mmCIF file with all atom_site columns, C-alpha atoms in Angstrom:
data_model
loop_
_atom_site.group_PDB
_atom_site.id
_atom_site.type_symbol
_atom_site.label_atom_id
_atom_site.label_alt_id
_atom_site.label_comp_id
_atom_site.label_asym_id
_atom_site.label_entity_id
_atom_site.label_seq_id
_atom_site.pdbx_PDB_ins_code
_atom_site.Cartn_x
_atom_site.Cartn_y
_atom_site.Cartn_z
_atom_site.occupancy
_atom_site.B_iso_or_equiv
_atom_site.pdbx_formal_charge
_atom_site.auth_seq_id
_atom_site.auth_comp_id
_atom_site.auth_asym_id
_atom_site.auth_atom_id
_atom_site.pdbx_PDB_model_num
ATOM 1   C CA . UNK A 1 1   ? 92.379  222.690 156.692 1.00 0.00 ? 1   UNK A CA 1
ATOM 2   C CA . UNK A 1 2   ? 93.882  218.937 156.590 1.00 0.00 ? 2   UNK A CA 1
ATOM 3   C CA . UNK A 1 3   ? 90.226  217.623 153.185 1.00 0.00 ? 3   UNK A CA 1
ATOM 4   C CA . UNK A 1 4   ? 91.744  221.683 151.746 1.00 0.00 ? 4   UNK A CA 1
ATOM 5   C CA . UNK A 1 5   ? 96.320  220.304 151.696 1.00 0.00 ? 5   UNK A CA 1
ATOM 6   C CA . UNK A 1 6   ? 94.575  216.708 150.405 1.00 0.00 ? 6   UNK A CA 1
ATOM 7   C CA . UNK A 1 7   ? 92.821  218.581 147.855 1.00 0.00 ? 7   UNK A CA 1
ATOM 8   C CA . UNK A 1 8   ? 95.810  220.927 146.657 1.00 0.00 ? 8   UNK A CA 1
ATOM 9   C CA . UNK A 1 9   ? 97.844  218.601 147.035 1.00 0.00 ? 9   UNK A CA 1
ATOM 10  C CA . UNK A 1 10  ? 96.167  216.245 144.435 1.00 0.00 ? 10  UNK A CA 1
ATOM 11  C CA . UNK A 1 11  ? 95.621  218.911 141.947 1.00 0.00 ? 11  UNK A CA 1
ATOM 12  C CA . UNK A 1 12  ? 99.533  219.655 141.775 1.00 0.00 ? 12  UNK A CA 1
ATOM 13  C CA . UNK A 1 13  ? 99.826  215.687 141.826 1.00 0.00 ? 13  UNK A CA 1
ATOM 14  C CA . UNK A 1 14  ? 97.563  216.527 138.814 1.00 0.00 ? 14  UNK A CA 1
ATOM 15  C CA . UNK A 1 15  ? 98.726  219.247 137.584 1.00 0.00 ? 15  UNK A CA 1
ATOM 16  C CA . UNK A 1 16  ? 102.646 217.768 136.947 1.00 0.00 ? 16  UNK A CA 1
ATOM 17  C CA . UNK A 1 17  ? 103.193 214.267 136.685 1.00 0.00 ? 17  UNK A CA 1
ATOM 18  C CA . UNK A 1 18  ? 101.710 213.784 133.290 1.00 0.00 ? 18  UNK A CA 1
ATOM 19  C CA . UNK A 1 19  ? 101.756 210.170 133.409 1.00 0.00 ? 19  UNK A CA 1
ATOM 20  C CA . UNK A 1 20  ? 98.250  210.115 135.591 1.00 0.00 ? 20  UNK A CA 1
ATOM 21  C CA . UNK A 1 21  ? 97.117  214.141 133.687 1.00 0.00 ? 21  UNK A CA 1
ATOM 22  C CA . UNK A 1 22  ? 97.519  212.007 130.375 1.00 0.00 ? 22  UNK A CA 1
ATOM 23  C CA . UNK A 1 23  ? 94.450  208.843 132.883 1.00 0.00 ? 23  UNK A CA 1
ATOM 24  C CA . UNK A 1 24  ? 92.325  210.681 133.908 1.00 0.00 ? 24  UNK A CA 1
ATOM 25  C CA . UNK A 1 25  ? 92.145  212.752 130.854 1.00 0.00 ? 25  UNK A CA 1
ATOM 26  C CA . UNK A 1 26  ? 91.369  209.762 129.161 1.00 0.00 ? 26  UNK A CA 1
ATOM 27  C CA . UNK A 1 27  ? 88.747  208.829 131.592 1.00 0.00 ? 27  UNK A CA 1
ATOM 28  C CA . UNK A 1 28  ? 87.349  212.532 131.548 1.00 0.00 ? 28  UNK A CA 1
ATOM 29  C CA . UNK A 1 29  ? 86.654  211.878 127.054 1.00 0.00 ? 29  UNK A CA 1
ATOM 30  C CA . UNK A 1 30  ? 85.723  208.369 127.013 1.00 0.00 ? 30  UNK A CA 1
ATOM 31  C CA . UNK A 1 31  ? 82.480  209.466 130.011 1.00 0.00 ? 31  UNK A CA 1
ATOM 32  C CA . UNK A 1 32  ? 81.985  212.760 128.872 1.00 0.00 ? 32  UNK A CA 1
ATOM 33  C CA . UNK A 1 33  ? 79.253  210.925 126.028 1.00 0.00 ? 33  UNK A CA 1
ATOM 34  C CA . UNK A 1 34  ? 77.910  209.766 129.586 1.00 0.00 ? 34  UNK A CA 1
ATOM 35  C CA . UNK A 1 35  ? 77.919  212.088 131.286 1.00 0.00 ? 35  UNK A CA 1
ATOM 36  C CA . UNK A 1 36  ? 75.719  214.603 128.249 1.00 0.00 ? 36  UNK A CA 1
ATOM 37  C CA . UNK A 1 37  ? 73.597  212.253 127.226 1.00 0.00 ? 37  UNK A CA 1
ATOM 38  C CA . UNK A 1 38  ? 72.006  211.640 131.496 1.00 0.00 ? 38  UNK A CA 1
ATOM 39  C CA . UNK A 1 39  ? 72.747  215.580 131.956 1.00 0.00 ? 39  UNK A CA 1
ATOM 40  C CA . UNK A 1 40  ? 69.893  215.950 128.719 1.00 0.00 ? 40  UNK A CA 1
ATOM 41  C CA . UNK A 1 41  ? 67.593  212.949 130.238 1.00 0.00 ? 41  UNK A CA 1
ATOM 42  C CA . UNK A 1 42  ? 67.901  215.290 133.959 1.00 0.00 ? 42  UNK A CA 1
ATOM 43  C CA . UNK A 1 43  ? 66.532  218.376 131.848 1.00 0.00 ? 43  UNK A CA 1
ATOM 44  C CA . UNK A 1 44  ? 62.530  217.202 131.997 1.00 0.00 ? 44  UNK A CA 1
ATOM 45  C CA . UNK A 1 45  ? 61.123  218.096 135.671 1.00 0.00 ? 45  UNK A CA 1
ATOM 46  C CA . UNK A 1 46  ? 59.223  215.319 136.048 1.00 0.00 ? 46  UNK A CA 1
ATOM 47  C CA . UNK A 1 47  ? 62.539  212.334 135.963 1.00 0.00 ? 47  UNK A CA 1
ATOM 48  C CA . UNK A 1 48  ? 64.889  214.675 138.392 1.00 0.00 ? 48  UNK A CA 1
ATOM 49  C CA . UNK A 1 49  ? 61.923  215.246 140.812 1.00 0.00 ? 49  UNK A CA 1
ATOM 50  C CA . UNK A 1 50  ? 61.945  211.014 140.051 1.00 0.00 ? 50  UNK A CA 1
ATOM 51  C CA . UNK A 1 51  ? 64.966  210.935 140.924 1.00 0.00 ? 51  UNK A CA 1
ATOM 52  C CA . UNK A 1 52  ? 64.577  213.470 143.742 1.00 0.00 ? 52  UNK A CA 1
ATOM 53  C CA . UNK A 1 53  ? 60.932  212.291 144.791 1.00 0.00 ? 53  UNK A CA 1
ATOM 54  C CA . UNK A 1 54  ? 63.164  208.751 144.893 1.00 0.00 ? 54  UNK A CA 1
ATOM 55  C CA . UNK A 1 55  ? 66.100  209.255 146.910 1.00 0.00 ? 55  UNK A CA 1
ATOM 56  C CA . UNK A 1 56  ? 64.172  211.174 149.747 1.00 0.00 ? 56  UNK A CA 1
ATOM 57  C CA . UNK A 1 57  ? 61.098  207.950 149.561 1.00 0.00 ? 57  UNK A CA 1
ATOM 58  C CA . UNK A 1 58  ? 64.155  204.793 149.649 1.00 0.00 ? 58  UNK A CA 1
ATOM 59  C CA . UNK A 1 59  ? 65.523  207.339 152.516 1.00 0.00 ? 59  UNK A CA 1
ATOM 60  C CA . UNK A 1 60  ? 62.028  207.946 154.667 1.00 0.00 ? 60  UNK A CA 1
ATOM 61  C CA . UNK A 1 61  ? 61.336  203.780 153.569 1.00 0.00 ? 61  UNK A CA 1
ATOM 62  C CA . UNK A 1 62  ? 64.040  202.144 155.501 1.00 0.00 ? 62  UNK A CA 1
ATOM 63  C CA . UNK A 1 63  ? 64.275  204.443 158.323 1.00 0.00 ? 63  UNK A CA 1
ATOM 64  C CA . UNK A 1 64  ? 60.838  203.290 158.995 1.00 0.00 ? 64  UNK A CA 1
ATOM 65  C CA . UNK A 1 65  ? 61.364  199.850 158.960 1.00 0.00 ? 65  UNK A CA 1
ATOM 66  C CA . UNK A 1 66  ? 64.140  200.175 160.855 1.00 0.00 ? 66  UNK A CA 1
ATOM 67  C CA . UNK A 1 67  ? 61.932  202.258 163.376 1.00 0.00 ? 67  UNK A CA 1
ATOM 68  C CA . UNK A 1 68  ? 58.613  199.295 163.456 1.00 0.00 ? 68  UNK A CA 1
ATOM 69  C CA . UNK A 1 69  ? 62.082  196.855 164.078 1.00 0.00 ? 69  UNK A CA 1
ATOM 70  C CA . UNK A 1 70  ? 62.284  199.080 167.061 1.00 0.00 ? 70  UNK A CA 1
ATOM 71  C CA . UNK A 1 71  ? 58.619  199.168 168.099 1.00 0.00 ? 71  UNK A CA 1
ATOM 72  C CA . UNK A 1 72  ? 58.543  195.876 167.706 1.00 0.00 ? 72  UNK A CA 1
ATOM 73  C CA . UNK A 1 73  ? 61.871  195.721 170.616 1.00 0.00 ? 73  UNK A CA 1
ATOM 74  C CA . UNK A 1 74  ? 58.967  198.082 172.073 1.00 0.00 ? 74  UNK A CA 1
ATOM 75  C CA . UNK A 1 75  ? 61.267  201.178 172.283 1.00 0.00 ? 75  UNK A CA 1
ATOM 76  C CA . UNK A 1 76  ? 59.868  204.173 170.409 1.00 0.00 ? 76  UNK A CA 1
ATOM 77  C CA . UNK A 1 77  ? 62.738  206.000 168.167 1.00 0.00 ? 77  UNK A CA 1
ATOM 78  C CA . UNK A 1 78  ? 61.248  209.372 166.531 1.00 0.00 ? 78  UNK A CA 1
ATOM 79  C CA . UNK A 1 79  ? 61.315  209.279 162.404 1.00 0.00 ? 79  UNK A CA 1
ATOM 80  C CA . UNK A 1 80  ? 63.533  211.710 162.436 1.00 0.00 ? 80  UNK A CA 1
ATOM 81  C CA . UNK A 1 81  ? 66.149  210.077 163.955 1.00 0.00 ? 81  UNK A CA 1
ATOM 82  C CA . UNK A 1 82  ? 65.849  207.358 162.184 1.00 0.00 ? 82  UNK A CA 1
ATOM 83  C CA . UNK A 1 83  ? 66.694  209.133 158.770 1.00 0.00 ? 83  UNK A CA 1
ATOM 84  C CA . UNK A 1 84  ? 69.440  210.596 160.068 1.00 0.00 ? 84  UNK A CA 1
ATOM 85  C CA . UNK A 1 85  ? 71.130  207.530 161.880 1.00 0.00 ? 85  UNK A CA 1
ATOM 86  C CA . UNK A 1 86  ? 70.549  205.625 158.560 1.00 0.00 ? 86  UNK A CA 1
ATOM 87  C CA . UNK A 1 87  ? 71.340  208.527 156.263 1.00 0.00 ? 87  UNK A CA 1
ATOM 88  C CA . UNK A 1 88  ? 74.414  208.971 158.204 1.00 0.00 ? 88  UNK A CA 1
ATOM 89  C CA . UNK A 1 89  ? 75.621  205.759 158.816 1.00 0.00 ? 89  UNK A CA 1
ATOM 90  C CA . UNK A 1 90  ? 74.373  204.270 154.807 1.00 0.00 ? 90  UNK A CA 1
ATOM 91  C CA . UNK A 1 91  ? 77.672  207.822 153.442 1.00 0.00 ? 91  UNK A CA 1
ATOM 92  C CA . UNK A 1 92  ? 79.846  206.366 156.175 1.00 0.00 ? 92  UNK A CA 1
ATOM 93  C CA . UNK A 1 93  ? 79.316  202.262 155.293 1.00 0.00 ? 93  UNK A CA 1
ATOM 94  C CA . UNK A 1 94  ? 80.082  204.040 151.835 1.00 0.00 ? 94  UNK A CA 1
ATOM 95  C CA . UNK A 1 95  ? 83.602  204.984 152.919 1.00 0.00 ? 95  UNK A CA 1
ATOM 96  C CA . UNK A 1 96  ? 84.520  202.205 154.337 1.00 0.00 ? 96  UNK A CA 1
ATOM 97  C CA . UNK A 1 97  ? 85.326  199.494 151.342 1.00 0.00 ? 97  UNK A CA 1
ATOM 98  C CA . UNK A 1 98  ? 84.627  196.551 152.743 1.00 0.00 ? 98  UNK A CA 1
ATOM 99  C CA . UNK A 1 99  ? 80.868  194.889 150.716 1.00 0.00 ? 99  UNK A CA 1
ATOM 100 C CA . UNK A 1 100 ? 76.737  195.994 151.805 1.00 0.00 ? 100 UNK A CA 1
ATOM 101 C CA . UNK A 1 101 ? 78.513  196.940 154.546 1.00 0.00 ? 101 UNK A CA 1
ATOM 102 C CA . UNK A 1 102 ? 79.065  194.476 156.188 1.00 0.00 ? 102 UNK A CA 1
ATOM 103 C CA . UNK A 1 103 ? 79.942  195.349 159.105 1.00 0.00 ? 103 UNK A CA 1
ATOM 104 C CA . UNK A 1 104 ? 79.761  198.476 159.564 1.00 0.00 ? 104 UNK A CA 1
ATOM 105 C CA . UNK A 1 105 ? 76.227  199.360 159.291 1.00 0.00 ? 105 UNK A CA 1
ATOM 106 C CA . UNK A 1 106 ? 75.900  197.412 162.401 1.00 0.00 ? 106 UNK A CA 1
ATOM 107 C CA . UNK A 1 107 ? 78.308  198.458 164.236 1.00 0.00 ? 107 UNK A CA 1
ATOM 108 C CA . UNK A 1 108 ? 77.168  202.667 163.706 1.00 0.00 ? 108 UNK A CA 1
ATOM 109 C CA . UNK A 1 109 ? 73.593  201.592 163.994 1.00 0.00 ? 109 UNK A CA 1
ATOM 110 C CA . UNK A 1 110 ? 74.282  199.807 167.105 1.00 0.00 ? 110 UNK A CA 1
ATOM 111 C CA . UNK A 1 111 ? 75.829  202.772 168.385 1.00 0.00 ? 111 UNK A CA 1
ATOM 112 C CA . UNK A 1 112 ? 73.140  205.005 167.151 1.00 0.00 ? 112 UNK A CA 1
ATOM 113 C CA . UNK A 1 113 ? 69.817  202.952 168.167 1.00 0.00 ? 113 UNK A CA 1
ATOM 114 C CA . UNK A 1 114 ? 72.343  202.837 172.382 1.00 0.00 ? 114 UNK A CA 1
ATOM 115 C CA . UNK A 1 115 ? 72.141  206.227 171.543 1.00 0.00 ? 115 UNK A CA 1
ATOM 116 C CA . UNK A 1 116 ? 69.078  206.979 171.592 1.00 0.00 ? 116 UNK A CA 1
ATOM 117 C CA . UNK A 1 117 ? 68.014  205.247 174.751 1.00 0.00 ? 117 UNK A CA 1
ATOM 118 C CA . UNK A 1 118 ? 67.923  201.574 173.394 1.00 0.00 ? 118 UNK A CA 1
ATOM 119 C CA . UNK A 1 119 ? 68.957  199.312 175.324 1.00 0.00 ? 119 UNK A CA 1
ATOM 120 C CA . UNK A 1 120 ? 72.251  197.473 174.349 1.00 0.00 ? 120 UNK A CA 1
ATOM 121 C CA . UNK A 1 121 ? 71.123  193.571 173.430 1.00 0.00 ? 121 UNK A CA 1
ATOM 122 C CA . UNK A 1 122 ? 67.310  195.119 171.926 1.00 0.00 ? 122 UNK A CA 1
ATOM 123 C CA . UNK A 1 123 ? 69.431  196.905 169.698 1.00 0.00 ? 123 UNK A CA 1
ATOM 124 C CA . UNK A 1 124 ? 70.928  193.828 168.211 1.00 0.00 ? 124 UNK A CA 1
ATOM 125 C CA . UNK A 1 125 ? 68.533  192.332 167.851 1.00 0.00 ? 125 UNK A CA 1
ATOM 126 C CA . UNK A 1 126 ? 65.902  194.810 165.801 1.00 0.00 ? 126 UNK A CA 1
ATOM 127 C CA . UNK A 1 127 ? 68.923  196.275 163.651 1.00 0.00 ? 127 UNK A CA 1
ATOM 128 C CA . UNK A 1 128 ? 69.333  192.251 163.413 1.00 0.00 ? 128 UNK A CA 1
ATOM 129 C CA . UNK A 1 129 ? 66.069  192.094 162.030 1.00 0.00 ? 129 UNK A CA 1
ATOM 130 C CA . UNK A 1 130 ? 66.482  195.305 159.809 1.00 0.00 ? 130 UNK A CA 1
ATOM 131 C CA . UNK A 1 131 ? 69.412  193.729 158.008 1.00 0.00 ? 131 UNK A CA 1
ATOM 132 C CA . UNK A 1 132 ? 67.834  190.487 157.265 1.00 0.00 ? 132 UNK A CA 1
ATOM 133 C CA . UNK A 1 133 ? 64.966  192.363 155.695 1.00 0.00 ? 133 UNK A CA 1
ATOM 134 C CA . UNK A 1 134 ? 66.456  195.098 154.034 1.00 0.00 ? 134 UNK A CA 1
ATOM 135 C CA . UNK A 1 135 ? 69.656  193.479 152.748 1.00 0.00 ? 135 UNK A CA 1
ATOM 136 C CA . UNK A 1 136 ? 70.050  189.786 153.306 1.00 0.00 ? 136 UNK A CA 1
ATOM 137 C CA . UNK A 1 137 ? 67.123  188.069 152.596 1.00 0.00 ? 137 UNK A CA 1
ATOM 138 C CA . UNK A 1 138 ? 65.898  189.913 149.179 1.00 0.00 ? 138 UNK A CA 1
ATOM 139 C CA . UNK A 1 139 ? 68.590  188.611 147.449 1.00 0.00 ? 139 UNK A CA 1
ATOM 140 C CA . UNK A 1 140 ? 66.557  184.731 148.063 1.00 0.00 ? 140 UNK A CA 1
ATOM 141 C CA . UNK A 1 141 ? 64.174  186.113 146.390 1.00 0.00 ? 141 UNK A CA 1
ATOM 142 C CA . UNK A 1 142 ? 65.371  187.884 143.406 1.00 0.00 ? 142 UNK A CA 1
ATOM 143 C CA . UNK A 1 143 ? 67.446  185.376 142.747 1.00 0.00 ? 143 UNK A CA 1
ATOM 144 C CA . UNK A 1 144 ? 63.938  182.578 141.710 1.00 0.00 ? 144 UNK A CA 1
ATOM 145 C CA . UNK A 1 145 ? 62.433  186.800 140.588 1.00 0.00 ? 145 UNK A CA 1
ATOM 146 C CA . UNK A 1 146 ? 65.605  187.068 138.330 1.00 0.00 ? 146 UNK A CA 1
ATOM 147 C CA . UNK A 1 147 ? 64.600  183.387 137.039 1.00 0.00 ? 147 UNK A CA 1
ATOM 148 C CA . UNK A 1 148 ? 61.115  183.947 136.754 1.00 0.00 ? 148 UNK A CA 1
ATOM 149 C CA . UNK A 1 149 ? 62.238  186.606 134.107 1.00 0.00 ? 149 UNK A CA 1
ATOM 150 C CA . UNK A 1 150 ? 65.135  184.465 132.072 1.00 0.00 ? 150 UNK A CA 1
ATOM 151 C CA . UNK A 1 151 ? 62.374  182.282 131.566 1.00 0.00 ? 151 UNK A CA 1
ATOM 152 C CA . UNK A 1 152 ? 60.344  184.235 129.768 1.00 0.00 ? 152 UNK A CA 1
ATOM 153 C CA . UNK A 1 153 ? 62.573  185.319 127.856 1.00 0.00 ? 153 UNK A CA 1
ATOM 154 C CA . UNK A 1 154 ? 62.104  189.719 129.535 1.00 0.00 ? 154 UNK A CA 1
ATOM 155 C CA . UNK A 1 155 ? 66.169  189.314 130.123 1.00 0.00 ? 155 UNK A CA 1
#
């Protein structure tokens, strides 16, 4: 009911307040050609399959990386639990306005892994290694790769 009330209030604000309505209509007019172009590209079956397959593969690979870190600490958490945990935490961290979900992801993973049977200290160690390997360290080699691409005039 609360969600329905929020949606109704938002629609009423858009309909009744002209300044808000004009701002939204202007943005939609600006974005609509880009949306049409993107949707046209997605009509090809292989593009849609690549998009969906890539998203699924990303979730599975990140969950597998977390599973390897967990396994390194001597615990065994099933891959399906890790996929649900990682996807849920990704969704939660996208809703919280913190860059990169720093702190939010770590807390969520800590709660999830301890509820899956890990000790809190082992879960913290696995989470810190996982976040270092998947979030904190990749920009370092990405910087050098970017510089190489610029130096060789690929960008």
